Amino acid sequence: MADIAELIDDQLAHDLNGTPELAKIRHLVPSVGTFFTSLPLEQAFFVQDAKRAISSRRLVSPSFNDVRLILNTAQVMTLAGGEERLQLVTLDGDVTLYEDGKSLTADSPVIPELLSLLQRDVHVGIVTAAGYADTSGAKYKERLAGIIDAVRNSSTLTPEQKRGLLVMGGESNYLFRYSVEQGTLVYVDQAEWVLPEMAAWEEGDVQGLLDLAEEVISSCRHVMNLNGEVIRKDRAVGIIPLPGKKMVREDLEEVVLGAQRRLEFSAVGRKIHFCAFNGGSDVWVDVGDKRLGVLSLQRYLGGITGRQTLHVGDQFASAGANDFKARLAACTVWIADPGETVEVLRELCEYMDKGHARFV
Ligand code: IMP
Ligand code: MG
């Protein structure tokens, strides 16, 4: 663990020095991504070992989940104690904040943790693929009612802290912010937050991309005789199961890979960023992705960096996963269910309260 932490520090030093190609870890693991911060892996191992008895096991070797949780702990440790203050926590919706397809209700155990972040002057951005073009935000207000009501009713949060609640919907398409005057989410005009690279997209290309995605998905539905219905939205095309039916994982993966390949080699797919992913029971191709969603929030909030941002999500396997792209814009933790989100946020706040000195 200490050796790996050292390799990560070596990469950070080389990146800072303008010699990224000399980082040892890039030679050992050419596909490795960029690390935004050091990771105190040794300390994190001890924390997880105390919970999971990893070193006491004799027959079962350290698993994927052991490693995932050690990395998560290490990441929240540095963010809590880093030299640069953590300023933004972005969270995925389905599977991260609530069960797949469900809503964030008043009784959710994650609500007190989100309020704790706001209380510590950390912005909370819900970055979800779920895209609803209606600028009244009715559907987001309905699905996120638990946290919106909790923020409105809070007597401890300051008005500025309440304004720290934001929602980026459709990956990077629709921004809403909590308004103290209105006591709910209010649509923020695209002109106020859109990144130059997104502003340069031509509407004709966007629709061309969606046309192509619709064609590929419809053809898969027909050829594979899927129990699904193709849906076209303003900024997305998807296939959702017919009422009472189910599409199996292999079919969903086939649709994602088919759409991904066809689009990435198309002229419009080279111009417009898109995200094709398997949502567990459905498949979507969205215009934009969570990298752009997180970057837009960072910029809108005054220039927050990747080192000051944490994205919490469940979809990080590289093929057909939508949180994966956020890895390019922010530090990340990979959770497996909403219960783990509560745990990791609790851990983060605990480390923030204990302060810097204990971990670094
Ligand atoms: P996330 O986990 O919060 O990013 O939400 C992903 C889920 O939102 C998908 O699995 C879909 O079930 C649902 N969803 C609803 N509308 C859309 C859309 O327009 N694009 C992508 N996903 C959508
Ligand atoms: Mg999710």
Tab-separated table of C-alpha atoms and ligand atoms in Angstrom:
chain	number	residue	atom	x	y	z
A	1	MET	CA	0.000	0.000	0.000
A	2	ALA	CA	2.785	2.416	0.915
A	3	ASP	CA	4.596	1.589	-2.346
A	4	ILE	CA	1.508	2.326	-4.402
A	5	ALA	CA	0.916	5.575	-2.520
A	6	GLU	CA	4.494	6.493	-3.420
A	7	LEU	CA	3.891	5.727	-7.112
A	8	ILE	CA	0.880	8.041	-7.044
A	9	ASP	CA	2.961	10.801	-5.424
A	10	ASP	CA	5.571	10.283	-8.137
A	11	GLN	CA	2.872	10.816	-10.783
A	12	LEU	CA	1.618	13.974	-9.054
A	13	ALA	CA	5.174	15.349	-8.912
A	14	HIS	CA	5.776	14.608	-12.596
A	15	ASP	CA	2.448	16.153	-13.609
A	16	LEU	CA	3.318	19.279	-11.662
A	17	ASN	CA	6.751	19.337	-13.231
A	18	GLY	CA	5.432	19.079	-16.786
A	19	THR	CA	6.939	15.609	-17.320
A	20	PRO	CA	3.860	13.349	-17.056
A	21	GLU	CA	5.347	10.751	-19.413
A	22	LEU	CA	8.107	9.994	-16.905
A	23	ALA	CA	5.745	8.902	-14.127
A	24	LYS	CA	6.594	5.300	-13.181
A	25	ILE	CA	2.986	4.295	-12.691
A	26	ARG	CA	2.216	5.210	-16.315
A	27	HIS	CA	4.861	2.739	-17.466
A	28	LEU	CA	3.655	0.006	-15.159
A	29	VAL	CA	-0.053	0.553	-15.907
A	30	PRO	CA	-0.366	2.416	-19.222
A	31	SER	CA	-4.166	2.620	-18.944
A	32	VAL	CA	-4.081	4.312	-15.523
A	33	GLY	CA	-6.046	7.564	-15.185
A	34	THR	CA	-4.921	10.812	-13.629
A	35	PHE	CA	-4.766	11.062	-9.852
A	36	PHE	CA	-5.792	14.444	-8.493
A	37	THR	CA	-4.462	13.932	-4.953
A	38	SER	CA	-2.161	11.718	-2.913
A	39	LEU	CA	-3.841	8.686	-1.421
A	40	PRO	CA	-2.835	7.626	2.121
A	41	LEU	CA	-3.375	3.959	1.268
A	42	GLU	CA	-1.535	2.535	4.251
A	43	GLN	CA	-3.668	4.435	6.778
A	44	ALA	CA	-6.777	3.601	4.759
A	45	PHE	CA	-5.840	-0.080	4.803
A	46	PHE	CA	-5.725	-0.050	8.608
A	47	VAL	CA	-9.164	1.577	8.764
A	48	GLN	CA	-10.735	-0.975	6.418
A	49	ASP	CA	-8.812	-3.857	7.952
A	50	ALA	CA	-10.372	-3.030	11.312
A	51	LYS	CA	-13.821	-3.213	9.710
A	52	ARG	CA	-13.325	-6.119	7.307
A	53	ALA	CA	-10.619	-8.239	8.978
A	54	ILE	CA	-8.754	-8.461	5.677
A	55	SER	CA	-5.402	-9.383	7.244
A	56	SER	CA	-6.975	-11.991	9.553
A	57	ARG	CA	-8.411	-14.003	6.699
A	58	ARG	CA	-6.484	-17.135	5.853
A	59	LEU	CA	-8.364	-18.537	2.866
A	60	VAL	CA	-9.892	-15.592	1.051
A	61	SER	CA	-7.500	-13.149	-0.547
A	62	PRO	CA	-8.151	-9.389	-0.677
A	63	SER	CA	-11.086	-8.913	-3.014
A	64	PHE	CA	-12.147	-6.295	-5.516
A	65	ASN	CA	-14.500	-4.846	-2.886
A	66	ASP	CA	-11.736	-4.719	-0.245
A	67	VAL	CA	-9.578	-2.710	-2.636
A	68	ARG	CA	-12.471	-0.476	-3.724
A	69	LEU	CA	-13.274	0.408	-0.103
A	70	ILE	CA	-9.613	1.035	0.794
A	71	LEU	CA	-9.337	3.448	-2.135
A	72	ASN	CA	-12.573	5.180	-1.085
A	73	THR	CA	-11.326	5.661	2.479
A	74	ALA	CA	-7.961	6.945	1.246
A	75	GLN	CA	-9.698	9.418	-1.054
A	76	VAL	CA	-11.972	10.876	1.618
A	77	MET	CA	-9.035	11.076	4.039
A	78	THR	CA	-7.017	13.318	1.721
A	79	LEU	CA	-9.980	15.438	0.697
A	80	ALA	CA	-10.872	16.036	4.339
A	81	GLY	CA	-7.344	16.907	5.297
A	82	GLY	CA	-5.875	18.338	2.102
A	83	GLU	CA	-4.280	21.704	1.715
A	84	GLU	CA	-7.032	22.729	-0.683
A	85	ARG	CA	-10.430	22.795	0.952
A	86	LEU	CA	-13.073	20.377	-0.367
A	87	GLN	CA	-15.668	22.600	-2.034
A	88	LEU	CA	-17.987	20.392	-4.030
A	89	VAL	CA	-19.418	16.911	-3.589
A	90	THR	CA	-21.321	15.673	-6.632
A	91	LEU	CA	-23.501	12.625	-6.307
A	92	ASP	CA	-25.133	10.352	-8.834
A	93	GLY	CA	-28.866	9.653	-8.346
A	94	ASP	CA	-29.984	6.084	-9.054
A	95	VAL	CA	-28.230	3.469	-6.869
A	96	THR	CA	-26.111	6.191	-5.166
A	97	LEU	CA	-28.731	8.370	-3.428
A	98	TYR	CA	-31.695	6.013	-3.779
A	99	GLU	CA	-32.496	2.538	-5.111
A	100	ASP	CA	-32.655	2.210	-8.902
A	101	GLY	CA	-35.705	4.045	-10.272
A	102	LYS	CA	-36.823	5.229	-6.821
A	103	SER	CA	-36.797	8.708	-5.262
A	104	LEU	CA	-35.079	10.609	-2.463
A	105	THR	CA	-37.784	10.561	0.213
A	106	ALA	CA	-37.877	12.386	3.567
A	107	ASP	CA	-36.952	9.255	5.538
A	108	SER	CA	-33.734	8.598	3.565
A	109	PRO	CA	-30.665	8.192	5.817
A	110	VAL	CA	-28.546	10.090	3.272
A	111	ILE	CA	-30.388	13.390	3.930
A	112	PRO	CA	-28.659	14.211	7.260
A	113	GLU	CA	-25.289	13.533	5.581
A	114	LEU	CA	-26.067	15.899	2.681
A	115	LEU	CA	-27.143	18.568	5.193
A	116	SER	CA	-23.867	18.026	7.098
A	117	LEU	CA	-21.904	18.774	3.927
A	118	LEU	CA	-23.875	21.963	3.259
A	119	GLN	CA	-23.352	22.955	6.893
A	120	ARG	CA	-19.585	22.663	6.331
A	121	ASP	CA	-19.842	25.058	3.354
A	122	VAL	CA	-19.405	22.229	0.831
A	123	HIS	CA	-21.652	22.513	-2.247
A	124	VAL	CA	-23.791	19.459	-2.995
A	125	GLY	CA	-24.464	18.796	-6.681
A	126	ILE	CA	-26.693	15.921	-7.718
A	127	VAL	CA	-25.391	14.920	-11.153
A	128	THR	CA	-27.816	12.448	-12.649
A	129	ALA	CA	-28.322	11.031	-16.122
A	130	ALA	CA	-32.075	11.284	-15.634
A	131	GLY	CA	-33.023	14.047	-18.057
A	132	TYR	CA	-36.257	16.038	-17.903
A	133	ALA	CA	-36.302	19.046	-20.234
A	134	ASP	CA	-39.206	20.808	-18.474
A	135	THR	CA	-37.698	23.985	-16.978
A	136	SER	CA	-40.220	24.010	-14.128
A	137	GLY	CA	-38.132	21.094	-12.799
A	138	ALA	CA	-41.334	19.333	-11.691
A	139	LYS	CA	-39.922	15.835	-12.098
A	140	TYR	CA	-36.683	16.650	-10.241
A	141	LYS	CA	-38.699	18.326	-7.476
A	142	GLU	CA	-40.804	15.192	-7.194
A	143	ARG	CA	-37.872	12.727	-7.179
A	144	LEU	CA	-35.678	14.836	-4.893
A	145	ALA	CA	-38.440	16.136	-2.590
A	146	GLY	CA	-36.768	14.704	0.539
A	147	ILE	CA	-33.645	16.846	0.309
A	148	ILE	CA	-35.418	19.943	-1.033
A	149	ASP	CA	-37.869	19.905	1.906
A	150	ALA	CA	-35.062	19.261	4.385
A	151	VAL	CA	-33.071	22.253	3.098
A	152	ARG	CA	-36.156	24.503	3.135
A	153	ASN	CA	-37.078	23.460	6.690
A	154	SER	CA	-33.560	23.650	8.094
A	155	SER	CA	-33.122	26.297	10.761
A	156	THR	CA	-29.368	25.815	11.038
A	157	LEU	CA	-28.279	26.292	7.411
A	158	THR	CA	-27.562	29.865	6.318
A	159	PRO	CA	-29.208	31.155	3.113
A	160	GLU	CA	-25.823	30.848	1.353
A	161	GLN	CA	-25.436	27.253	2.506
A	162	LYS	CA	-28.939	26.457	1.247
A	163	ARG	CA	-27.974	27.835	-2.173
A	164	GLY	CA	-25.206	25.223	-2.140
A	165	LEU	CA	-27.722	22.590	-3.308
A	166	LEU	CA	-27.690	22.109	-7.090
A	167	VAL	CA	-28.976	19.531	-9.547
A	168	MET	CA	-27.398	18.818	-12.916
A	169	GLY	CA	-29.802	16.657	-14.930
A	170	GLY	CA	-29.385	14.750	-18.194
A	171	GLU	CA	-25.642	14.293	-17.435
A	172	SER	CA	-24.755	17.900	-18.359
A	173	ASN	CA	-27.913	19.356	-19.874
A	174	TYR	CA	-30.188	20.954	-17.267
A	175	LEU	CA	-29.033	22.917	-14.217
A	176	PHE	CA	-31.197	23.777	-11.220
A	177	ARG	CA	-30.207	25.558	-8.014
A	178	TYR	CA	-31.990	25.886	-4.693
A	179	SER	CA	-33.511	29.345	-4.317
A	180	VAL	CA	-34.096	30.630	-0.794
A	181	GLU	CA	-36.753	33.096	-2.023
A	182	GLN	CA	-38.752	30.402	-3.795
A	183	GLY	CA	-37.997	27.614	-1.321
A	184	THR	CA	-37.333	25.138	-4.104
A	185	LEU	CA	-35.172	24.341	-7.138
A	186	VAL	CA	-35.060	26.981	-9.846
A	187	TYR	CA	-33.856	26.517	-13.431
A	188	VAL	CA	-30.550	28.190	-14.268
A	189	ASP	CA	-30.252	29.410	-17.829
A	190	GLN	CA	-27.677	27.484	-19.893
A	191	ALA	CA	-25.926	30.728	-20.845
A	192	GLU	CA	-24.852	31.106	-17.201
A	193	TRP	CA	-22.986	27.826	-16.963
A	194	VAL	CA	-22.452	26.164	-20.314
A	195	LEU	CA	-18.827	25.323	-21.158
A	196	PRO	CA	-17.344	26.767	-24.378
A	197	GLU	CA	-16.833	23.254	-25.767
A	198	MET	CA	-20.561	22.540	-25.363
A	199	ALA	CA	-21.672	25.967	-26.600
A	200	ALA	CA	-19.880	25.211	-29.880
A	201	TRP	CA	-22.135	22.226	-30.685
A	202	GLU	CA	-24.491	22.782	-33.601
A	203	GLU	CA	-28.104	21.777	-32.954
A	204	GLY	CA	-28.149	19.930	-36.295
A	205	ASP	CA	-25.258	17.722	-35.128
A	206	VAL	CA	-26.924	17.084	-31.770
A	207	GLN	CA	-30.116	15.934	-33.485
A	208	GLY	CA	-28.029	13.961	-36.013
A	209	LEU	CA	-26.363	12.104	-33.156
A	210	LEU	CA	-29.727	11.328	-31.575
A	211	ASP	CA	-31.122	10.188	-34.951
A	212	LEU	CA	-28.258	7.773	-35.357
A	213	ALA	CA	-28.583	6.519	-31.771
A	214	GLU	CA	-32.301	5.973	-32.306
A	215	GLU	CA	-31.629	4.041	-35.484
A	216	VAL	CA	-29.074	1.729	-33.810
A	217	ILE	CA	-31.214	1.112	-30.730
A	218	SER	CA	-34.361	0.485	-32.794
A	219	SER	CA	-32.477	-1.928	-35.002
A	220	CYS	CA	-31.186	-3.846	-31.927
A	221	ARG	CA	-34.724	-3.990	-30.570
A	222	HIS	CA	-35.956	-5.451	-33.820
A	223	VAL	CA	-33.096	-7.920	-34.452
A	224	MET	CA	-32.940	-9.178	-30.857
A	225	ASN	CA	-36.687	-8.995	-30.353
A	226	LEU	CA	-36.233	-7.059	-27.114
A	227	ASN	CA	-39.033	-6.494	-24.616
A	228	GLY	CA	-38.412	-2.784	-24.746
A	229	GLU	CA	-39.774	0.519	-25.959
A	230	VAL	CA	-37.538	3.129	-27.613
A	231	ILE	CA	-37.892	6.631	-26.116
A	232	ARG	CA	-36.644	9.808	-27.743
A	233	LYS	CA	-36.145	12.890	-25.571
A	234	ASP	CA	-34.716	16.353	-26.182
A	235	ARG	CA	-31.197	15.316	-25.333
A	236	ALA	CA	-31.325	11.514	-25.077
A	237	VAL	CA	-32.520	8.290	-26.676
A	238	GLY	CA	-33.163	5.187	-24.608
A	239	ILE	CA	-34.803	1.799	-24.511
A	240	ILE	CA	-36.845	0.987	-21.414
A	241	PRO	CA	-38.557	-2.314	-20.575
A	242	LEU	CA	-42.184	-2.797	-21.626
A	243	PRO	CA	-44.578	-2.831	-18.636
A	244	GLY	CA	-44.120	-6.047	-16.667
A	245	LYS	CA	-41.198	-7.200	-18.865
A	246	LYS	CA	-37.445	-7.303	-18.433
A	247	MET	CA	-34.409	-7.156	-20.684
A	248	VAL	CA	-31.501	-9.382	-19.620
A	249	ARG	CA	-28.062	-7.975	-18.857
A	250	GLU	CA	-26.474	-9.486	-21.974
A	251	ASP	CA	-29.062	-7.809	-24.204
A	252	LEU	CA	-28.556	-4.438	-22.497
A	253	GLU	CA	-24.784	-4.733	-22.921
A	254	GLU	CA	-25.176	-5.612	-26.595
A	255	VAL	CA	-27.256	-2.471	-27.171
A	256	VAL	CA	-24.731	-0.260	-25.310
A	257	LEU	CA	-21.717	-1.652	-27.152
A	258	GLY	CA	-23.538	-1.502	-30.494
A	259	ALA	CA	-24.522	2.138	-29.980
A	260	GLN	CA	-21.096	3.093	-28.625
A	261	ARG	CA	-19.258	1.642	-31.617
A	262	ARG	CA	-21.583	2.987	-34.237
A	263	LEU	CA	-21.575	6.503	-32.754
A	264	GLU	CA	-17.885	6.800	-31.973
A	265	PHE	CA	-16.983	6.075	-35.583
A	266	SER	CA	-19.597	8.465	-37.003
A	267	ALA	CA	-18.948	12.057	-38.068
A	268	VAL	CA	-21.431	13.494	-35.525
A	269	GLY	CA	-20.089	11.241	-32.765
A	270	ARG	CA	-16.665	12.810	-33.239
A	271	LYS	CA	-18.085	16.299	-32.818
A	272	ILE	CA	-20.566	15.835	-30.000
A	273	HIS	CA	-19.712	14.235	-26.646
A	274	PHE	CA	-22.161	11.522	-25.718
A	275	CYS	CA	-22.575	8.833	-23.109
A	276	ALA	CA	-23.976	5.379	-23.910
A	277	PHE	CA	-24.621	3.327	-20.787
A	278	ASN	CA	-26.463	0.405	-19.262
A	279	GLY	CA	-28.704	1.703	-16.471
A	280	GLY	CA	-29.364	-1.762	-15.021
A	281	SER	CA	-32.789	-2.258	-16.580
A	282	ASP	CA	-32.535	0.178	-19.485
A	283	VAL	CA	-30.004	1.629	-21.950
A	284	TRP	CA	-29.487	5.307	-22.751
A	285	VAL	CA	-27.486	7.427	-25.118
A	286	ASP	CA	-27.272	10.943	-23.685
A	287	VAL	CA	-25.862	14.070	-25.285
A	288	GLY	CA	-23.047	15.170	-22.968
A	289	ASP	CA	-21.609	13.215	-20.063
A	290	LYS	CA	-20.800	13.526	-16.357
A	291	ARG	CA	-17.320	14.916	-17.038
A	292	LEU	CA	-19.006	17.906	-18.656
A	293	GLY	CA	-21.674	17.978	-15.932
A	294	VAL	CA	-19.095	18.144	-13.134
A	295	LEU	CA	-16.861	20.613	-15.030
A	296	SER	CA	-19.855	22.901	-15.652
A	297	LEU	CA	-20.700	22.932	-11.943
A	298	GLN	CA	-17.076	23.639	-11.023
A	299	ARG	CA	-16.974	26.576	-13.402
A	300	TYR	CA	-20.418	27.917	-12.470
A	301	LEU	CA	-19.422	27.890	-8.796
A	302	GLY	CA	-16.445	30.127	-9.460
A	303	GLY	CA	-13.627	27.852	-10.587
A	304	ILE	CA	-13.521	24.860	-8.237
A	305	THR	CA	-10.757	22.407	-9.212
A	306	GLY	CA	-10.754	18.615	-9.585
A	307	ARG	CA	-8.680	18.390	-6.380
A	308	GLN	CA	-11.471	20.183	-4.504
A	309	THR	CA	-14.277	18.012	-5.887
A	310	LEU	CA	-15.504	14.541	-4.978
A	311	HIS	CA	-17.916	12.596	-7.193
A	312	VAL	CA	-19.807	9.705	-5.577
A	313	GLY	CA	-21.262	7.142	-7.965
A	314	ASP	CA	-21.979	3.488	-8.666
A	315	GLN	CA	-21.095	3.214	-12.359
A	316	PHE	CA	-17.332	3.091	-12.817
A	317	ALA	CA	-16.726	-0.089	-14.797
A	318	SER	CA	-15.264	1.362	-17.987
A	319	ALA	CA	-17.620	-0.091	-20.611
A	320	GLY	CA	-21.164	1.211	-20.543
A	321	ALA	CA	-20.981	3.101	-17.240
A	322	ASN	CA	-21.890	6.751	-16.833
A	323	ASP	CA	-20.081	7.850	-13.642
A	324	PHE	CA	-16.790	6.736	-15.217
A	325	LYS	CA	-16.489	10.011	-17.144
A	326	ALA	CA	-16.651	12.045	-13.915
A	327	ARG	CA	-13.296	10.450	-13.078
A	328	LEU	CA	-11.768	12.878	-15.593
A	329	ALA	CA	-13.031	15.967	-13.750
A	330	ALA	CA	-12.928	15.070	-10.067
A	331	CYS	CA	-11.759	12.729	-7.342
A	332	THR	CA	-14.170	9.833	-7.037
A	333	VAL	CA	-15.467	7.208	-4.667
A	334	TRP	CA	-17.148	4.102	-6.032
A	335	ILE	CA	-20.075	2.883	-3.997
A	336	ALA	CA	-22.170	-0.258	-4.478
A	337	ASP	CA	-25.477	0.836	-2.912
A	338	PRO	CA	-27.101	3.848	-1.176
A	339	GLY	CA	-26.062	2.458	2.240
A	340	GLU	CA	-22.393	2.773	1.271
A	341	THR	CA	-22.987	6.388	0.205
A	342	VAL	CA	-24.231	7.209	3.712
A	343	GLU	CA	-21.226	5.465	5.228
A	344	VAL	CA	-18.621	7.174	3.075
A	345	LEU	CA	-20.151	10.649	3.593
A	346	ARG	CA	-20.224	10.035	7.355
A	347	GLU	CA	-16.567	9.019	7.180
A	348	LEU	CA	-15.726	12.149	5.182
A	349	CYS	CA	-17.406	14.498	7.688
A	350	GLU	CA	-15.765	12.674	10.584
A	351	TYR	CA	-12.313	13.178	9.044
A	352	MET	CA	-13.140	16.822	8.283
A	353	ASP	CA	-13.990	17.355	11.948
A	354	LYS	CA	-10.895	15.550	13.226
A	355	GLY	CA	-8.797	17.740	10.984
A	356	HIS	CA	-5.801	17.467	8.852
A	357	ALA	CA	-3.007	16.382	11.164
A	358	ARG	CA	-4.219	12.867	11.856
A	359	PHE	CA	-3.850	11.533	8.353
A	360	VAL	CA	-1.135	13.256	6.429
B	1	IMP	P1	-28.229	8.148	-12.546
B	1	IMP	O1	-27.821	6.858	-11.924
B	1	IMP	O2	-28.750	9.131	-11.551
B	1	IMP	O3	-27.195	8.735	-13.449
B	1	IMP	O4	-29.531	7.851	-13.441
B	1	IMP	C1	-29.531	6.858	-14.430
B	1	IMP	C2	-30.927	6.345	-14.666
B	1	IMP	O5	-31.832	7.413	-14.951
B	1	IMP	C3	-31.019	5.442	-15.866
B	1	IMP	O6	-30.744	4.123	-15.545
B	1	IMP	C4	-32.456	5.610	-16.310
B	1	IMP	O7	-33.258	4.613	-15.733
B	1	IMP	C5	-32.898	6.950	-15.770
B	1	IMP	N1	-33.150	7.932	-16.845
B	1	IMP	C6	-34.293	8.624	-16.991
B	1	IMP	N2	-34.199	9.480	-18.005
B	1	IMP	C7	-32.976	9.344	-18.538
B	1	IMP	C8	-32.298	10.012	-19.616
B	1	IMP	O8	-32.810	10.906	-20.282
B	1	IMP	N3	-31.031	9.610	-19.840
B	1	IMP	C9	-30.417	8.660	-19.104
B	1	IMP	N4	-31.012	8.035	-18.075
B	1	IMP	C10	-32.293	8.367	-17.802
B	2	MG	MG	-26.353	5.502	-10.825
